[in-house]
Amino acid sequence: MKKLIILGLLFCVNYTALAQGTYKRVLKLMGSRFDITVIATNSIEANTYLDTAVSEISRIEKLISSWDKNSQTSEINRNAGIKPVTVDKELFDLIKRAIQISKLTEGAFDISYASMDRIWKFDGSMTEMPSEDRIKKSVEKVGYKNIILSEDNYSIYLKHKGMKIGFGAIGKGYAADKAKELLKKIGVEGGIINASGDMNTWGKQRSGKDWQIGIKNPLNKNKVFALFPIYESAVVTSGNYEKFVVLNKKRFSHIIDPRTGYPSSGIVSVSVFSVSAELADALATSIFVMGIDVGLDFINQLQNIECIIVDDTGKVFYSKNINIK
């Protein structure tokens, strides 16, 4: 469930030609590109701030990575079907929130998606649909209801052997939130954490203006159709315009419905606006799985959350409170 900067996202106004007092660092963290921008009085102060953000993101990666055999997440996965694993309260709370989102989306979002058999290939090698039986079998071990939490000792237990959890659809958003929280706490007056399309902002530009993003249609990359001021909020853009397979003349996304094992179709881009990048991250993935009509209806029932969807013909759909000027 890889997140992409799908050209639906311009980093911000004057992002590549930074104004005086605005500093940016670009680096690879959590297997993805991170662009971290801060307001500071000088380069020495800015580097202190940027180092702090990088350290925080690296700390989170060590906690939630399923690739690091020493992480608590890997320990949970190793003990699936064997025993509960006691974890830090921070990881316990993240998993608890993920399960709440699973309930809210009726399983369209599910961190146990990591249990799926990888039967779909998006590298050009796939030429025919898997059988229905194989697709059904691929998600047999997936199911958030089989993640058992114990508040008494902050333990996590995966009920079935072979079950796994992963934070690919929520982890970078969480990291962006935590880095922002820490930078605000130490006095950074404004900035942006952009985690490969999971963007969180606070404060304003040095000029006093809000940070802004431009939304593009990924099928028509030369034109920005909307420009949004962003203040103390997050925007996550998720896309599949590069990673898909066409079978029987139908385009299938790399984002797979964890309930059925079938890839999503019909949508190439989703942008979600929320106060939390973590939540926006999870909801962007969920909308791909839900589809346009159900996804829009779902978002329209939530407070202070909006979305923009682009379908595979280039048509753009908006949630009810988005005002395009």
mmCIF file of N, CA and C in Angstrom, residues 27 63 81 99 199 224 233 237 243 263 268 286:
data_model
loop_
_atom_site.group_PDB
_atom_site.id
_atom_site.type_symbol
_atom_site.label_atom_id
_atom_site.label_comp_id
_atom_site.label_asym_id
_atom_site.label_seq_id
_atom_site.Cartn_x
_atom_site.Cartn_y
_atom_site.Cartn_z
ATOM 1 N N LEU A 27 15.504 13.938 2.552
ATOM 2 C CA LEU A 27 16.253 12.715 2.837
ATOM 3 C C LEU A 27 15.320 11.521 2.783
ATOM 4 N N LEU A 63 10.231 1.533 15.884
ATOM 5 C CA LEU A 63 9.119 0.990 16.670
ATOM 6 C C LEU A 63 8.132 0.207 15.807
ATOM 7 N N GLY A 81 -0.355 -16.431 16.830
ATOM 8 C CA GLY A 81 -0.850 -17.768 17.116
ATOM 9 C C GLY A 81 -0.117 -18.478 18.231
ATOM 10 N N ILE A 99 -7.377 -0.102 14.723
ATOM 11 C CA ILE A 99 -8.535 -0.988 14.794
ATOM 12 C C ILE A 99 -9.828 -0.175 14.814
ATOM 13 N N MET A 199 1.368 14.940 4.182
ATOM 14 C CA MET A 199 1.852 16.274 4.531
ATOM 15 C C MET A 199 1.135 16.822 5.757
ATOM 16 N N VAL A 224 -2.837 22.885 -12.616
ATOM 17 C CA VAL A 224 -3.360 22.839 -11.244
ATOM 18 C C VAL A 224 -4.812 23.299 -11.291
ATOM 19 N N SER A 233 -2.999 21.847 9.682
ATOM 20 C CA SER A 233 -3.737 20.675 9.222
ATOM 21 C C SER A 233 -2.881 19.818 8.304
ATOM 22 N N THR A 237 -2.106 12.569 -0.007
ATOM 23 C CA THR A 237 -2.477 12.184 -1.362
ATOM 24 C C THR A 237 -1.935 10.794 -1.642
ATOM 25 N N LYS A 243 1.355 2.342 -10.473
ATOM 26 C CA LYS A 243 1.443 0.955 -10.026
ATOM 27 C C LYS A 243 0.084 0.278 -10.182
ATOM 28 N N PRO A 263 -8.064 -6.288 -6.084
ATOM 29 C CA PRO A 263 -7.545 -4.917 -6.138
ATOM 30 C C PRO A 263 -8.675 -3.921 -6.370
ATOM 31 N N VAL A 268 -7.755 6.769 -9.478
ATOM 32 C CA VAL A 268 -6.302 6.890 -9.634
ATOM 33 C C VAL A 268 -5.674 7.785 -8.574
ATOM 34 N N SER A 286 -8.573 3.794 2.430
ATOM 35 C CA SER A 286 -9.931 3.260 2.562
ATOM 36 C C SER A 286 -10.819 3.661 1.391
#
